[in-house]
Amino acid sequence: MADDSWRLPSIVQELAATAKEPPSRYLIPEQERLGGQQLVGAEMPEPVPGIDLRRLLASDGAEEEAAKLRSALHNWGFFLVTNHGIETSLIDAVISASREFFRQPIKQKQEYSNLIGGKTWQLQGYGNDPVKTQDQVLDWSDRLHLRVEPEDERDLALWPRHPESFRDLLHDYTLNCKRVKDGILRAMAKLLELDDDCLLNQFGEKGSTYARFNYYPACPRPDLVLGIRPHSDVFVLTLLLMDKDVGGLQVLRDETWYSVPPVRDYALLVNVGVSLEIMTNGIFRGPVHRAVTNSEKERMSLAMFYSADLEKEIEPIAELLDEKQPARYKKIKFKDFVSAHYEHFSKRERVIESLKI
C-alpha cells in the first residue's frame, strides 16, 4: 500500500516549539535563494492607500474619496479602509479570542480538524492547506477556516467552543464586515459606471463568506521559509484584519516585493480577488502577495473572504465589454475555478493566467 503520509503535514505550531531547524519540506527551492535576501521586502514607495469609508459613502466628500479609491485600485489592487464603523472593542475582542484559541493544547484544537477521519482534507476546520504533491513546499502557518455566511449553513461543529465568547464575537464581526463589504462594492460599481448593486449581484443566489484565522509561529529560519507562498486571492473581495504589532505581509508590484507595515489604527486592508478581476475584465486586478516569517515573534491575522456561489458561472460583466474592449477571460463555473486555484496554488502559480483569451 502506498505511503500517503506526505499528504498530512504537521501542525506548524508544534514544529516551532520543538524543531531547531525547519524540516526540508518548508524550505524555499534552492534556485530561489539569493544570498538570504530574497524574502526581505522593500519599503513601500508611498503609504498604503487609505480610504475613509464614511466619506466615500456620504453625499459630501465622496468624489475625493472615490478618486483615491480609483487610484488605489489602479496602482495596487488593495487599500486600507478607515472609519468603517466597526467598534474597536469588537475588533480587540475578536483578536483576543483568536489568540486564545491558538494557545490551547493541540488536542483541544484538533477537535475542529479539517481532516475528515484524520486523512481527507476539507476546506473548513483547523489545520493546514491541502498538499497536492510530495515536492510541494509547505507554508509555515496554521489556520482555522470557517464558513460564516449563509448563516443557516454554518457548520457549528467546527466553530470553537473555547473561548466561550468566540462564536458570538465571530457572528457580530461577520455582520459588521458584510456592511463594509457591501459599501465598498457599491462604490466600486459606481467607478465602473454600473448600477450600484451590479457587483453585489455577481455573487449568485448562494454566495458565501469565509473567515480564515491565520497563525504564523516564530520561525528559526525566516530567510528560507514563507508563512504563505505567493498567490492572489481566488474570491471576489478580502477584508483583512492585520496584526497591529508584527509585520509579515508583502505585495508584488513591478517584480519587486514590498513590505506592508502593521496597522495600528484598526483599519482593514481590502484586497481585490481574482474573481473580481475576471468580472471587471481586468480593470481591477488581484495583487500577488505572500507572508514572510519572523524569527522572534508569532503573528496573527483574520481574513474575511467573499465568494461567489459555487454553481455560479463567473465571466466579464457584459456592460464593460464592446468592440474595443472584448472579453479577456473565459467563462468558468466558480467551483471549477476554486479547484483549479488550489492546483495552481500548490505550484505557486496564478490560476487566472489559465483563463486568459
mmCIF file of C-alpha atoms in Angstrom:
data_model
loop_
_atom_site.group_PDB
_atom_site.id
_atom_site.type_symbol
_atom_site.label_atom_id
_atom_site.label_comp_id
_atom_site.label_asym_id
_atom_site.label_seq_id
_atom_site.Cartn_x
_atom_site.Cartn_y
_atom_site.Cartn_z
ATOM 1 C CA MET A 1 0.000 0.000 0.000
ATOM 2 C CA ALA A 2 1.316 3.438 -0.949
ATOM 3 C CA ASP A 3 2.539 5.657 1.862
ATOM 4 C CA ASP A 4 0.468 8.857 1.711
ATOM 5 C CA SER A 5 1.760 10.322 4.967
ATOM 6 C CA TRP A 6 3.287 13.204 2.980
ATOM 7 C CA ARG A 7 -0.272 14.480 2.408
ATOM 8 C CA LEU A 8 -0.668 15.097 6.152
ATOM 9 C CA PRO A 9 1.705 17.878 7.213
ATOM 10 C CA SER A 10 2.464 18.551 10.850
ATOM 11 C CA ILE A 11 0.804 21.325 12.806
ATOM 12 C CA VAL A 12 3.376 24.108 12.428
ATOM 13 C CA GLN A 13 2.829 25.410 15.945
ATOM 14 C CA GLU A 14 4.118 22.062 17.249
ATOM 15 C CA LEU A 15 7.134 22.146 14.922
ATOM 16 C CA ALA A 16 8.002 25.653 16.057
ATOM 17 C CA ALA A 17 8.006 24.541 19.696
ATOM 18 C CA THR A 18 10.350 21.594 19.131
ATOM 19 C CA ALA A 19 12.398 21.973 15.945
ATOM 20 C CA LYS A 20 15.691 23.858 15.944
ATOM 21 C CA GLU A 21 15.588 23.953 12.146
ATOM 22 C CA PRO A 22 12.551 23.831 9.824
ATOM 23 C CA PRO A 23 12.114 20.472 8.061
ATOM 24 C CA SER A 24 13.280 20.465 4.447
ATOM 25 C CA ARG A 25 9.686 20.446 3.142
ATOM 26 C CA TYR A 26 9.309 24.057 4.324
ATOM 27 C CA LEU A 27 12.447 25.461 2.675
ATOM 28 C CA ILE A 28 12.021 27.502 -0.489
ATOM 29 C CA PRO A 29 13.728 25.946 -3.548
ATOM 30 C CA GLU A 30 17.479 26.465 -3.711
ATOM 31 C CA GLN A 31 17.262 28.197 -7.089
ATOM 32 C CA GLU A 32 15.129 30.919 -5.470
ATOM 33 C CA ARG A 33 17.645 31.718 -2.744
ATOM 34 C CA LEU A 34 19.590 34.911 -3.351
ATOM 35 C CA GLY A 35 22.126 35.201 -0.578
ATOM 36 C CA GLY A 36 19.416 35.110 2.078
ATOM 37 C CA GLN A 37 17.881 38.392 0.861
ATOM 38 C CA GLN A 38 15.082 37.029 -1.324
ATOM 39 C CA LEU A 39 12.467 37.286 1.458
ATOM 40 C CA VAL A 40 13.416 40.785 2.588
ATOM 41 C CA GLY A 41 10.801 43.164 1.226
ATOM 42 C CA ALA A 42 11.486 46.711 0.079
ATOM 43 C CA GLU A 43 9.900 49.647 1.864
ATOM 44 C CA MET A 44 6.639 50.785 0.295
ATOM 45 C CA PRO A 45 7.390 53.656 -2.134
ATOM 46 C CA GLU A 46 4.361 55.505 -0.722
ATOM 47 C CA PRO A 47 2.000 54.952 2.222
ATOM 48 C CA VAL A 48 -0.604 52.230 1.753
ATOM 49 C CA PRO A 49 -3.601 53.999 0.145
ATOM 50 C CA GLY A 50 -6.250 54.893 2.703
ATOM 51 C CA ILE A 51 -9.976 55.324 2.054
ATOM 52 C CA ASP A 52 -12.384 56.917 4.536
ATOM 53 C CA LEU A 53 -15.477 54.723 4.131
ATOM 54 C CA ARG A 54 -17.797 57.186 5.849
ATOM 55 C CA ARG A 55 -16.825 59.944 3.410
ATOM 56 C CA LEU A 56 -16.856 57.547 0.444
ATOM 57 C CA LEU A 57 -20.497 56.664 1.101
ATOM 58 C CA ALA A 58 -21.623 60.151 2.178
ATOM 59 C CA SER A 59 -23.115 62.870 -0.002
ATOM 60 C CA ASP A 60 -20.261 65.267 0.855
ATOM 61 C CA GLY A 61 -16.657 64.335 0.141
ATOM 62 C CA ALA A 62 -17.494 61.214 -1.847
ATOM 63 C CA GLU A 63 -15.851 62.444 -5.063
ATOM 64 C CA GLU A 64 -12.474 62.958 -3.399
ATOM 65 C CA GLU A 65 -12.568 59.520 -1.746
ATOM 66 C CA ALA A 66 -13.746 57.899 -4.989
ATOM 67 C CA ALA A 67 -10.728 59.382 -6.795
ATOM 68 C CA LYS A 68 -8.444 57.945 -4.114
ATOM 69 C CA LEU A 69 -10.191 54.584 -4.442
ATOM 70 C CA ARG A 70 -9.723 54.580 -8.213
ATOM 71 C CA SER A 71 -6.020 55.358 -7.805
ATOM 72 C CA ALA A 72 -5.548 52.623 -5.183
ATOM 73 C CA LEU A 73 -7.251 50.008 -7.351
ATOM 74 C CA HIS A 74 -5.238 51.029 -10.410
ATOM 75 C CA ASN A 75 -1.835 51.175 -8.674
ATOM 76 C CA TRP A 76 -2.009 48.426 -6.047
ATOM 77 C CA GLY A 77 -5.255 46.420 -6.013
ATOM 78 C CA PHE A 78 -5.568 46.930 -2.260
ATOM 79 C CA PHE A 79 -6.138 49.741 0.212
ATOM 80 C CA LEU A 80 -6.807 50.478 3.878
ATOM 81 C CA VAL A 81 -10.344 51.412 4.856
ATOM 82 C CA THR A 82 -10.824 53.683 7.883
ATOM 83 C CA ASN A 83 -13.988 54.989 9.547
ATOM 84 C CA HIS A 84 -15.619 51.662 8.732
ATOM 85 C CA GLY A 85 -17.917 51.759 11.749
ATOM 86 C CA ILE A 86 -16.740 48.534 13.416
ATOM 87 C CA GLU A 87 -16.255 49.171 17.126
ATOM 88 C CA THR A 88 -12.640 48.925 18.273
ATOM 89 C CA SER A 89 -13.812 46.952 21.302
ATOM 90 C CA LEU A 90 -15.249 44.273 18.997
ATOM 91 C CA ILE A 91 -12.026 44.092 16.963
ATOM 92 C CA ASP A 92 -9.930 43.774 20.137
ATOM 93 C CA ALA A 93 -12.225 41.047 21.466
ATOM 94 C CA VAL A 94 -12.092 39.062 18.202
ATOM 95 C CA ILE A 95 -8.292 39.176 18.133
ATOM 96 C CA SER A 96 -8.080 38.217 21.813
ATOM 97 C CA ALA A 97 -10.425 35.248 21.329
ATOM 98 C CA SER A 98 -8.432 34.147 18.263
ATOM 99 C CA ARG A 99 -5.159 34.159 20.185
ATOM 100 C CA GLU A 100 -6.784 32.247 22.999
ATOM 101 C CA PHE A 101 -7.937 29.545 20.561
ATOM 102 C CA PHE A 102 -4.471 29.044 19.065
ATOM 103 C CA ARG A 103 -2.862 28.933 22.516
ATOM 104 C CA GLN A 104 -4.918 25.920 23.570
ATOM 105 C CA PRO A 105 -3.274 22.480 23.718
ATOM 106 C CA ILE A 106 -3.141 20.738 20.342
ATOM 107 C CA LYS A 107 -5.583 18.029 21.466
ATOM 108 C CA GLN A 108 -8.348 20.576 22.056
ATOM 109 C CA LYS A 109 -7.759 22.325 18.726
ATOM 110 C CA GLN A 110 -7.789 19.006 16.865
ATOM 111 C CA GLU A 111 -11.461 18.618 17.807
ATOM 112 C CA TYR A 112 -12.040 21.055 14.919
ATOM 113 C CA SER A 113 -9.613 19.405 12.474
ATOM 114 C CA ASN A 114 -10.007 19.930 8.728
ATOM 115 C CA LEU A 115 -9.018 16.288 8.125
ATOM 116 C CA ILE A 116 -12.057 14.020 7.933
ATOM 117 C CA GLY A 117 -11.169 10.762 9.665
ATOM 118 C CA GLY A 118 -7.674 12.142 10.104
ATOM 119 C CA LYS A 119 -6.977 11.713 6.363
ATOM 120 C CA THR A 120 -9.313 13.514 3.939
ATOM 121 C CA TRP A 121 -8.791 17.273 3.613
ATOM 122 C CA GLN A 122 -11.707 19.691 3.668
ATOM 123 C CA LEU A 123 -11.732 23.473 3.415
ATOM 124 C CA GLN A 124 -13.344 24.143 6.789
ATOM 125 C CA GLY A 125 -11.706 23.474 10.123
ATOM 126 C CA TYR A 126 -8.346 23.749 11.874
ATOM 127 C CA GLY A 127 -5.105 22.657 10.239
ATOM 128 C CA ASN A 128 -3.207 23.460 7.044
ATOM 129 C CA ASP A 129 -3.831 23.977 3.340
ATOM 130 C CA PRO A 130 -4.009 20.898 1.063
ATOM 131 C CA VAL A 131 -0.831 19.121 -0.025
ATOM 132 C CA LYS A 132 -1.069 18.114 -3.694
ATOM 133 C CA THR A 133 2.400 16.719 -4.431
ATOM 134 C CA GLN A 134 5.323 15.258 -2.471
ATOM 135 C CA ASP A 135 7.674 18.044 -3.583
ATOM 136 C CA GLN A 136 5.267 20.854 -2.684
ATOM 137 C CA VAL A 137 6.926 23.489 -0.498
ATOM 138 C CA LEU A 138 4.859 23.871 2.667
ATOM 139 C CA ASP A 139 3.838 27.082 4.432
ATOM 140 C CA TRP A 140 4.894 27.969 7.990
ATOM 141 C CA SER A 141 1.381 28.652 9.266
ATOM 142 C CA ASP A 142 -1.725 27.030 10.717
ATOM 143 C CA ARG A 143 -5.247 28.231 10.130
ATOM 144 C CA LEU A 144 -8.845 27.948 11.229
ATOM 145 C CA HIS A 145 -11.146 28.281 8.216
ATOM 146 C CA LEU A 146 -14.914 28.649 8.770
ATOM 147 C CA ARG A 147 -17.891 29.336 6.512
ATOM 148 C CA VAL A 148 -19.808 32.116 8.231
ATOM 149 C CA GLU A 149 -22.418 33.001 5.576
ATOM 150 C CA PRO A 150 -25.093 31.988 4.716
ATOM 151 C CA GLU A 151 -25.827 31.918 8.423
ATOM 152 C CA ASP A 152 -28.174 28.923 8.171
ATOM 153 C CA GLU A 153 -25.418 26.805 6.575
ATOM 154 C CA ARG A 154 -22.760 27.254 9.248
ATOM 155 C CA ASP A 155 -21.134 24.018 10.405
ATOM 156 C CA LEU A 156 -21.095 24.874 14.098
ATOM 157 C CA ALA A 157 -19.391 21.583 14.942
ATOM 158 C CA LEU A 158 -16.223 23.224 13.597
ATOM 159 C CA TRP A 159 -16.706 26.511 15.461
ATOM 160 C CA PRO A 160 -14.600 26.553 18.641
ATOM 161 C CA ARG A 161 -16.441 26.398 21.962
ATOM 162 C CA HIS A 162 -13.449 27.882 23.774
ATOM 163 C CA PRO A 163 -13.196 30.681 24.498
ATOM 164 C CA GLU A 164 -16.926 30.817 25.206
ATOM 165 C CA SER A 165 -17.214 34.228 23.554
ATOM 166 C CA PHE A 166 -15.725 33.027 20.234
ATOM 167 C CA ARG A 167 -18.951 32.178 18.394
ATOM 168 C CA ASP A 168 -20.864 35.313 19.361
ATOM 169 C CA LEU A 169 -17.883 37.532 18.567
ATOM 170 C CA LEU A 170 -17.399 35.967 15.138
ATOM 171 C CA HIS A 171 -21.123 36.323 14.410
ATOM 172 C CA ASP A 172 -21.075 40.036 15.288
ATOM 173 C CA TYR A 173 -17.859 40.651 13.379
ATOM 174 C CA THR A 174 -19.302 38.887 10.317
ATOM 175 C CA LEU A 175 -22.380 41.147 10.282
ATOM 176 C CA ASN A 176 -20.223 44.259 10.594
ATOM 177 C CA CYS A 177 -17.859 43.199 7.822
ATOM 178 C CA LYS A 178 -20.793 42.460 5.496
ATOM 179 C CA ARG A 179 -21.908 46.077 5.789
ATOM 180 C CA VAL A 180 -18.365 47.268 4.996
ATOM 181 C CA LYS A 181 -18.047 44.891 2.031
ATOM 182 C CA ASP A 182 -21.398 45.965 0.580
ATOM 183 C CA GLY A 183 -20.461 49.634 0.791
ATOM 184 C CA ILE A 184 -17.088 49.082 -0.873
ATOM 185 C CA LEU A 185 -18.532 47.041 -3.751
ATOM 186 C CA ARG A 186 -21.231 49.645 -4.378
ATOM 187 C CA ALA A 187 -18.535 52.340 -4.542
ATOM 188 C CA MET A 188 -16.516 50.188 -6.956
ATOM 189 C CA ALA A 189 -19.594 49.724 -9.146
ATOM 190 C CA LYS A 190 -20.005 53.498 -9.359
ATOM 191 C CA LEU A 191 -16.386 53.831 -10.511
ATOM 192 C CA LEU A 192 -17.240 51.446 -13.354
ATOM 193 C CA GLU A 193 -20.464 53.360 -14.148
ATOM 194 C CA LEU A 194 -22.526 50.286 -13.332
ATOM 195 C CA ASP A 195 -25.716 50.013 -11.297
ATOM 196 C CA ASP A 196 -24.940 50.323 -7.598
ATOM 197 C CA ASP A 197 -25.747 46.667 -6.846
ATOM 198 C CA CYS A 198 -24.209 45.216 -10.008
ATOM 199 C CA LEU A 199 -21.105 43.790 -8.323
ATOM 200 C CA LEU A 200 -23.132 42.529 -5.366
ATOM 201 C CA ASN A 201 -25.404 40.695 -7.799
ATOM 202 C CA GLN A 202 -22.404 38.821 -9.238
ATOM 203 C CA PHE A 203 -22.267 36.537 -6.185
ATOM 204 C CA GLY A 204 -25.302 34.498 -7.305
ATOM 205 C CA GLU A 205 -28.027 33.040 -5.141
ATOM 206 C CA LYS A 206 -25.745 31.424 -2.552
ATOM 207 C CA GLY A 207 -22.632 33.487 -2.239
ATOM 208 C CA SER A 208 -20.539 32.542 0.787
ATOM 209 C CA THR A 209 -18.326 34.272 3.297
ATOM 210 C CA TYR A 210 -15.376 32.502 4.900
ATOM 211 C CA ALA A 211 -13.403 33.594 7.953
ATOM 212 C CA ARG A 212 -9.793 32.453 7.925
ATOM 213 C CA PHE A 213 -7.785 32.881 11.123
ATOM 214 C CA ASN A 214 -4.080 32.708 10.219
ATOM 215 C CA TYR A 215 -1.459 31.849 12.825
ATOM 216 C CA TYR A 216 2.248 32.242 11.991
ATOM 217 C CA PRO A 217 4.555 30.857 14.714
ATOM 218 C CA ALA A 218 8.048 32.266 15.112
ATOM 219 C CA CYS A 219 10.390 30.545 12.639
ATOM 220 C CA PRO A 220 14.116 29.823 13.207
ATOM 221 C CA ARG A 221 14.919 30.456 9.518
ATOM 222 C CA PRO A 222 12.839 33.360 8.203
ATOM 223 C CA ASP A 223 15.378 33.731 5.398
ATOM 224 C CA LEU A 224 14.374 30.328 3.965
ATOM 225 C CA VAL A 225 10.722 29.807 4.933
ATOM 226 C CA LEU A 226 7.477 31.532 3.910
ATOM 227 C CA GLY A 227 4.372 31.890 6.049
ATOM 228 C CA ILE A 228 2.202 31.680 2.919
ATOM 229 C CA ARG A 229 3.535 31.263 -0.608
ATOM 230 C CA PRO A 230 2.924 33.889 -3.337
ATOM 231 C CA HIS A 231 -0.684 33.891 -4.558
ATOM 232 C CA SER A 232 -3.686 36.005 -5.469
ATOM 233 C CA ASP A 233 -6.937 35.526 -3.565
ATOM 234 C CA VAL A 234 -9.397 33.416 -5.573
ATOM 235 C CA PHE A 235 -12.504 35.111 -4.149
ATOM 236 C CA VAL A 236 -14.242 38.378 -5.068
ATOM 237 C CA LEU A 237 -13.004 40.526 -2.196
ATOM 238 C CA THR A 238 -10.995 40.126 1.019
ATOM 239 C CA LEU A 239 -11.188 42.174 4.210
ATOM 240 C CA LEU A 240 -8.024 41.575 6.226
ATOM 241 C CA LEU A 241 -7.585 42.407 9.904
ATOM 242 C CA MET A 242 -3.818 42.593 10.269
ATOM 243 C CA ASP A 243 -1.637 42.052 13.329
ATOM 244 C CA LYS A 244 -1.101 45.537 14.720
ATOM 245 C CA ASP A 245 2.358 44.765 16.143
ATOM 246 C CA VAL A 246 4.112 42.320 13.806
ATOM 247 C CA GLY A 247 4.511 42.755 10.050
ATOM 248 C CA GLY A 248 4.772 39.973 7.503
ATOM 249 C CA LEU A 249 2.530 40.752 4.532
ATOM 250 C CA GLN A 250 4.330 41.547 1.275
ATOM 251 C CA VAL A 251 2.849 42.561 -2.078
ATOM 252 C CA LEU A 252 4.415 42.220 -5.544
ATOM 253 C CA ARG A 253 4.493 45.147 -7.955
ATOM 254 C CA ASP A 254 6.746 45.544 -10.988
ATOM 255 C CA GLU A 255 8.761 42.460 -9.942
ATOM 256 C CA THR A 256 9.570 43.947 -6.520
ATOM 257 C CA TRP A 257 8.248 42.656 -3.195
ATOM 258 C CA TYR A 258 7.122 45.457 -0.865
ATOM 259 C CA SER A 259 6.546 45.024 2.873
ATOM 260 C CA VAL A 260 3.176 46.248 4.117
ATOM 261 C CA PRO A 261 3.697 47.770 7.587
ATOM 262 C CA PRO A 262 1.483 46.792 10.547
ATOM 263 C CA VAL A 263 -1.660 48.868 11.018
ATOM 264 C CA ARG A 264 -2.325 50.258 14.491
ATOM 265 C CA ASP A 265 -5.487 52.321 13.970
ATOM 266 C CA TYR A 266 -7.974 49.445 13.442
ATOM 267 C CA ALA A 267 -8.111 49.981 9.667
ATOM 268 C CA LEU A 268 -8.987 46.986 7.499
ATOM 269 C CA LEU A 269 -6.936 46.053 4.450
ATOM 270 C CA VAL A 270 -9.211 45.485 1.435
ATOM 271 C CA ASN A 271 -7.845 43.237 -1.283
ATOM 272 C CA VAL A 272 -9.231 42.620 -4.788
ATOM 273 C CA GLY A 273 -9.694 38.916 -5.576
ATOM 274 C CA VAL A 274 -9.163 37.359 -8.986
ATOM 275 C CA SER A 275 -12.894 36.585 -9.292
ATOM 276 C CA LEU A 276 -13.456 40.357 -9.304
ATOM 277 C CA GLU A 277 -10.595 40.726 -11.775
ATOM 278 C CA ILE A 278 -12.489 38.448 -14.165
ATOM 279 C CA MET A 279 -15.838 40.182 -13.553
ATOM 280 C CA THR A 280 -14.321 43.614 -14.292
ATOM 281 C CA ASN A 281 -12.438 42.248 -17.318
ATOM 282 C CA GLY A 282 -9.095 43.116 -15.766
ATOM 283 C CA ILE A 283 -9.949 46.728 -14.873
ATOM 284 C CA PHE A 284 -9.440 45.843 -11.204
ATOM 285 C CA ARG A 285 -6.597 43.379 -10.645
ATOM 286 C CA GLY A 286 -5.984 40.993 -7.772
ATOM 287 C CA PRO A 287 -2.477 41.642 -6.397
ATOM 288 C CA VAL A 288 0.036 38.855 -5.858
ATOM 289 C CA HIS A 289 1.055 38.718 -2.214
ATOM 290 C CA ARG A 290 2.776 36.467 0.321
ATOM 291 C CA ALA A 291 3.518 36.275 4.037
ATOM 292 C CA VAL A 292 7.040 36.068 5.445
ATOM 293 C CA THR A 293 8.007 34.738 8.874
ATOM 294 C CA ASN A 294 9.647 36.249 11.947
ATOM 295 C CA SER A 295 12.431 34.656 13.994
ATOM 296 C CA GLU A 296 11.234 36.012 17.339
ATOM 297 C CA LYS A 297 7.518 36.783 17.255
ATOM 298 C CA GLU A 298 4.312 34.984 16.366
ATOM 299 C CA ARG A 299 1.835 36.786 14.120
ATOM 300 C CA MET A 300 -1.907 36.527 13.557
ATOM 301 C CA SER A 301 -4.401 37.856 11.033
ATOM 302 C CA LEU A 302 -8.067 37.364 10.202
ATOM 303 C CA ALA A 303 -9.223 37.366 6.579
ATOM 304 C CA MET A 304 -12.866 37.559 5.530
ATOM 305 C CA PHE A 305 -13.221 36.075 2.038
ATOM 306 C CA TYR A 306 -16.290 36.899 -0.056
ATOM 307 C CA SER A 307 -17.051 34.122 -2.509
ATOM 308 C CA ALA A 308 -19.461 33.680 -5.409
ATOM 309 C CA ASP A 309 -21.978 30.822 -5.400
ATOM 310 C CA LEU A 310 -20.080 27.629 -6.284
ATOM 311 C CA GLU A 311 -22.585 26.937 -9.084
ATOM 312 C CA LYS A 312 -22.329 30.466 -10.498
ATOM 313 C CA GLU A 313 -20.501 31.000 -13.758
ATOM 314 C CA ILE A 314 -18.154 33.937 -13.455
ATOM 315 C CA GLU A 315 -17.244 35.973 -16.511
ATOM 316 C CA PRO A 316 -16.636 39.600 -17.547
ATOM 317 C CA ILE A 317 -19.706 41.782 -16.954
ATOM 318 C CA ALA A 318 -21.448 42.444 -20.270
ATOM 319 C CA GLU A 319 -21.794 46.196 -19.680
ATOM 320 C CA LEU A 320 -17.999 46.511 -19.561
ATOM 321 C CA LEU A 321 -17.464 44.916 -22.980
ATOM 322 C CA ASP A 322 -17.554 46.352 -26.500
ATOM 323 C CA GLU A 323 -15.623 46.047 -29.746
ATOM 324 C CA LYS A 324 -12.693 47.986 -28.316
ATOM 325 C CA GLN A 325 -12.777 46.070 -25.008
ATOM 326 C CA PRO A 326 -13.613 42.422 -25.754
ATOM 327 C CA ALA A 327 -13.667 39.777 -23.033
ATOM 328 C CA ARG A 328 -10.169 38.962 -21.783
ATOM 329 C CA TYR A 329 -11.186 35.897 -19.744
ATOM 330 C CA LYS A 330 -13.122 32.709 -20.391
ATOM 331 C CA LYS A 331 -16.335 31.897 -18.555
ATOM 332 C CA ILE A 332 -15.915 29.323 -15.773
ATOM 333 C CA LYS A 333 -18.085 27.834 -13.046
ATOM 334 C CA PHE A 334 -16.830 29.117 -9.715
ATOM 335 C CA LYS A 335 -16.422 25.673 -8.117
ATOM 336 C CA ASP A 336 -14.155 24.680 -11.032
ATOM 337 C CA PHE A 337 -12.245 27.926 -10.608
ATOM 338 C CA VAL A 338 -11.642 27.161 -6.921
ATOM 339 C CA SER A 339 -10.436 23.623 -7.726
ATOM 340 C CA ALA A 340 -8.048 24.997 -10.343
ATOM 341 C CA HIS A 341 -6.858 27.627 -7.870
ATOM 342 C CA TYR A 342 -5.688 25.028 -5.345
ATOM 343 C CA GLU A 343 -3.875 23.101 -8.086
ATOM 344 C CA HIS A 344 -2.074 26.270 -9.196
ATOM 345 C CA PHE A 345 -1.572 27.447 -5.591
ATOM 346 C CA SER A 346 0.363 24.277 -4.750
ATOM 347 C CA LYS A 347 2.678 25.021 -7.703
ATOM 348 C CA ARG A 348 2.983 28.718 -6.795
ATOM 349 C CA GLU A 349 1.180 29.735 -9.978
ATOM 350 C CA ARG A 350 -1.591 32.280 -10.605
ATOM 351 C CA VAL A 351 -4.759 30.492 -11.722
ATOM 352 C CA ILE A 352 -6.208 33.410 -13.667
ATOM 353 C CA GLU A 353 -3.441 33.164 -16.267
ATOM 354 C CA SER A 354 -5.004 29.908 -17.481
ATOM 355 C CA LEU A 355 -8.302 31.689 -18.258
ATOM 356 C CA LYS A 356 -6.973 34.459 -20.451
ATOM 357 C CA ILE A 357 -8.322 34.530 -24.003
#
